[in-house]
Structure formats: structure tokens, C-alpha cells
Short mmCIF file of C-alpha atoms in Angstrom, two decimals:
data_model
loop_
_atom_site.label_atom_id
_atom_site.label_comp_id
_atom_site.label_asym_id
_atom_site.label_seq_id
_atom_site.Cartn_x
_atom_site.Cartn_y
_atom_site.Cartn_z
CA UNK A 112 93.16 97.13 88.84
CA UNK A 113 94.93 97.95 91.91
CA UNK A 114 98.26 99.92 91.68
CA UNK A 115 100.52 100.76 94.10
CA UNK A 116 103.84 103.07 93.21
CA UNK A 117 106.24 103.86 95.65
CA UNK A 118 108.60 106.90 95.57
CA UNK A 119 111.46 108.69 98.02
CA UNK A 120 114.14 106.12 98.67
CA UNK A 121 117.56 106.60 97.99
CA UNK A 122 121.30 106.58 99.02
CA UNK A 123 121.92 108.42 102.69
CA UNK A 124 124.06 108.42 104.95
CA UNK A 125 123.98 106.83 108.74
CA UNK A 126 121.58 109.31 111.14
CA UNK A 127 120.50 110.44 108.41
CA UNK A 128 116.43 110.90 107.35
CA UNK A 129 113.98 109.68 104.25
CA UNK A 130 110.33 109.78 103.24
CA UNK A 131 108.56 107.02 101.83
CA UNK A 132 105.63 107.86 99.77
CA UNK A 133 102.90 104.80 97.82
CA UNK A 134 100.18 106.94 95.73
CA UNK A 135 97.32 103.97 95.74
CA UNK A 136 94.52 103.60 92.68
CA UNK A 137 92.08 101.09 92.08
CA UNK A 138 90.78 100.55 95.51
CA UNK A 139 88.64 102.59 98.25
CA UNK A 140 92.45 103.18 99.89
CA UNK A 141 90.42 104.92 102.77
CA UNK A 142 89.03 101.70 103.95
CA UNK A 143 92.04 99.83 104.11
CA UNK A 144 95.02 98.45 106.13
CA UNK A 145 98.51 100.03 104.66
CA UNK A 146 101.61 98.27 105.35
CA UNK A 147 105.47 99.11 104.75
CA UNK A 148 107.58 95.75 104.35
CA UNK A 149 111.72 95.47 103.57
CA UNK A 150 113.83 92.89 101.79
CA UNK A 151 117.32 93.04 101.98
CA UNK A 152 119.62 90.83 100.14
CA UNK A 153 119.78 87.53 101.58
CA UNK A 154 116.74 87.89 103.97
CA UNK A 155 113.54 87.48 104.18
CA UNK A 156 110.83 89.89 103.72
CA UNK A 157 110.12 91.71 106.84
CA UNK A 158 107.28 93.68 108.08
CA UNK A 159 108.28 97.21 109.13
CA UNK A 160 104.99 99.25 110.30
CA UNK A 161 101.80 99.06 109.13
CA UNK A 162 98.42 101.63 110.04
CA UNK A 163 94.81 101.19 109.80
CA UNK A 164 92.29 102.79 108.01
CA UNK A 165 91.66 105.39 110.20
CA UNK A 166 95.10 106.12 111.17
CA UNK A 167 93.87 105.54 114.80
CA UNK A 168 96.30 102.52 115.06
CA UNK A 169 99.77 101.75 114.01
CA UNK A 170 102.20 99.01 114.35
CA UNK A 171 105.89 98.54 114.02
CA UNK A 172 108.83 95.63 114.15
CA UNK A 173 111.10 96.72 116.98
CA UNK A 174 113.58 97.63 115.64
CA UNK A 175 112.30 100.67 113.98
CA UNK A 176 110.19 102.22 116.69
CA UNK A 177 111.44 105.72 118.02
CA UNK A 178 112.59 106.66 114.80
CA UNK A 179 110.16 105.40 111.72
CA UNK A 180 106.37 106.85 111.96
CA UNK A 181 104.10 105.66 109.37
CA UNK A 182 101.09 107.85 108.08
CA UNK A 183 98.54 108.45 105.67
CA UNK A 184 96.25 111.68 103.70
CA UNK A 185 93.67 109.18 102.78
CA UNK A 186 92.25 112.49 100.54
CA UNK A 187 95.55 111.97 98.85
CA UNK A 188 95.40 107.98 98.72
CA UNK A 189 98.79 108.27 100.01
CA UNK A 190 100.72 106.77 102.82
CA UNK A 191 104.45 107.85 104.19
CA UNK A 192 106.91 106.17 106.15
CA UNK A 193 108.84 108.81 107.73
CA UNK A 194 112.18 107.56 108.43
CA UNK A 195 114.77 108.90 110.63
CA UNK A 196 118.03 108.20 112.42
CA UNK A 197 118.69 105.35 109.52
CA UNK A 198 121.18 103.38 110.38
CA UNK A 199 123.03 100.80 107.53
CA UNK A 200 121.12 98.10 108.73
CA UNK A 201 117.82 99.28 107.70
CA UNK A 202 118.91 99.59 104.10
CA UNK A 203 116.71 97.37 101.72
CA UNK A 204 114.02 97.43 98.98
CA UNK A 205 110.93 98.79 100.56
CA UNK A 206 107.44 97.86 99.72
CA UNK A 207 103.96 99.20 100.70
CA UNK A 208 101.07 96.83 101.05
CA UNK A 209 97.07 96.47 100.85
CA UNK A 210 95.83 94.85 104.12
CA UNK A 211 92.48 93.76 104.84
CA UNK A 212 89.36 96.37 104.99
CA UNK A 213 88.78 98.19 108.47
CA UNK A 214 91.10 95.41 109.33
CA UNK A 215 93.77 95.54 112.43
CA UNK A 216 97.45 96.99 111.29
CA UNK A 217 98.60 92.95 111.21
CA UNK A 218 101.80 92.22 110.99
CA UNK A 219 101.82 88.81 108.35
CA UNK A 220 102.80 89.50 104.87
CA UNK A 221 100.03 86.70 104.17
CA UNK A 222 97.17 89.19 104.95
CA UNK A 223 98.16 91.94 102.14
CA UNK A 224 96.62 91.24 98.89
CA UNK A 225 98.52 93.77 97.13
CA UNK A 226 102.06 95.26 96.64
CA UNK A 227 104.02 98.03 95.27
CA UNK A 228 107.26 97.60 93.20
CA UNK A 229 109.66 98.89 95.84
CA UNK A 230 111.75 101.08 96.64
CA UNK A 231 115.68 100.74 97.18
CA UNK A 232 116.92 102.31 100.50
CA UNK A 233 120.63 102.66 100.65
CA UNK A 234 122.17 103.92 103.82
CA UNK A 235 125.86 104.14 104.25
CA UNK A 236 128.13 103.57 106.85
#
């Protein structure tokens, strides 16, 4: 069984900095696509960044480049989503993702088979 738990978010204020962690078990993490995803209220889910396998490629929505960097220890079955400069709009519940094997880092929620629980990012103003 495949389990993803996320960990790190929080309340912070604007310019301010987190760290996303999503300890993976049940799966060869190392050969895998990882993806970070946010839903805030309202919305729809939204991809944020995702990495391959290797870490040799990433990806991320616009808006978040220059200031998120997503990572993995693949030792650790780990991956991170090192966020910085937060401003309020990037506050939602966070969720890592399972993409396909020694797959691109795709951006459709369609092509992860399996998701964490989330975890809530609060940033005020």
C-alpha cells in the first residue's frame, strides 16, 4: 500500500519562508515522478512543481518560479518543496503526488496515481 504523509506547513507571514516535506512507502519512490499540487478554498486543484526521478528535471506553474524549488533524497524517500518569498496568495492545502515511472515531471493531476493528505499553508497579509 502506497502512503504518502506530508509535513511542514503552517501559518507565516508575507516574504516569509516554509519547507514542505512527503516521506513516501510502499513504492520504489526512486523511480518515480513527484509532484506538489494546492487547493485553496473555492478553486481548483492546481499543479505547483513537480521533479523526475532523477531530479535531473523539474517543472513549475508560473507563478511560483524564482521563489519555490522542489527536491528530493531519494535515500530518504523524501521530497521538499522549498518555499520562499510566500506571498497570501499562495496559501492553500498542499499535496504531494505519485507520477508515472521514469516518467516526464507532467503537469496534469490525471497522471498521479497517488496522493498525500495535505498540508494547510497559511500565509498572512
Amino acid at each position: 500500500q502506497v502512503q504518502l504523509v506530508e509535513s511542514g506547513g503552517g501559518l507565516v507571514q508575507a516574504g516569509g519562508s516554509l519547507r514542505l516535506s512527503c516521506a513516501v512507502s510502499g513504492r520504489t519512490f526512486s523511480s518515480y515522478v513527484m509532484g506538489w499540487f494546492r487547493q485553496a478554498p473555492g478553486k481548483d486543484r492546481e499543479f505547483v512543481a513537480a521533479i523526475t526521478w532523477n531530479g535531473a528535471s523539474v517543472n513549475y506553474v508560473d507563478s511560483v518560479k524564482g521563489r519555490f524549488t522542489i527536491s528530493r533524497d531519494n535515500a530518504k524517500n523524501t521530497v521538499f518543496l522549498e518555499m520562499n518569498s510566500l506571498k497570501p496568495e499562495d496559501a492553500a492545502v498542499y499535496y504531494c503526488a505519485v507520477g508515472p515511472r521514469f516518467g516526464p515531471p507532467i503537469v496534469g493531476a490525471a497522471g498521479y496515481d497517488y496522493w498525500g493528505q495535505g498540508t494547510q499553508v497559511t500565509v498572512s497579509s
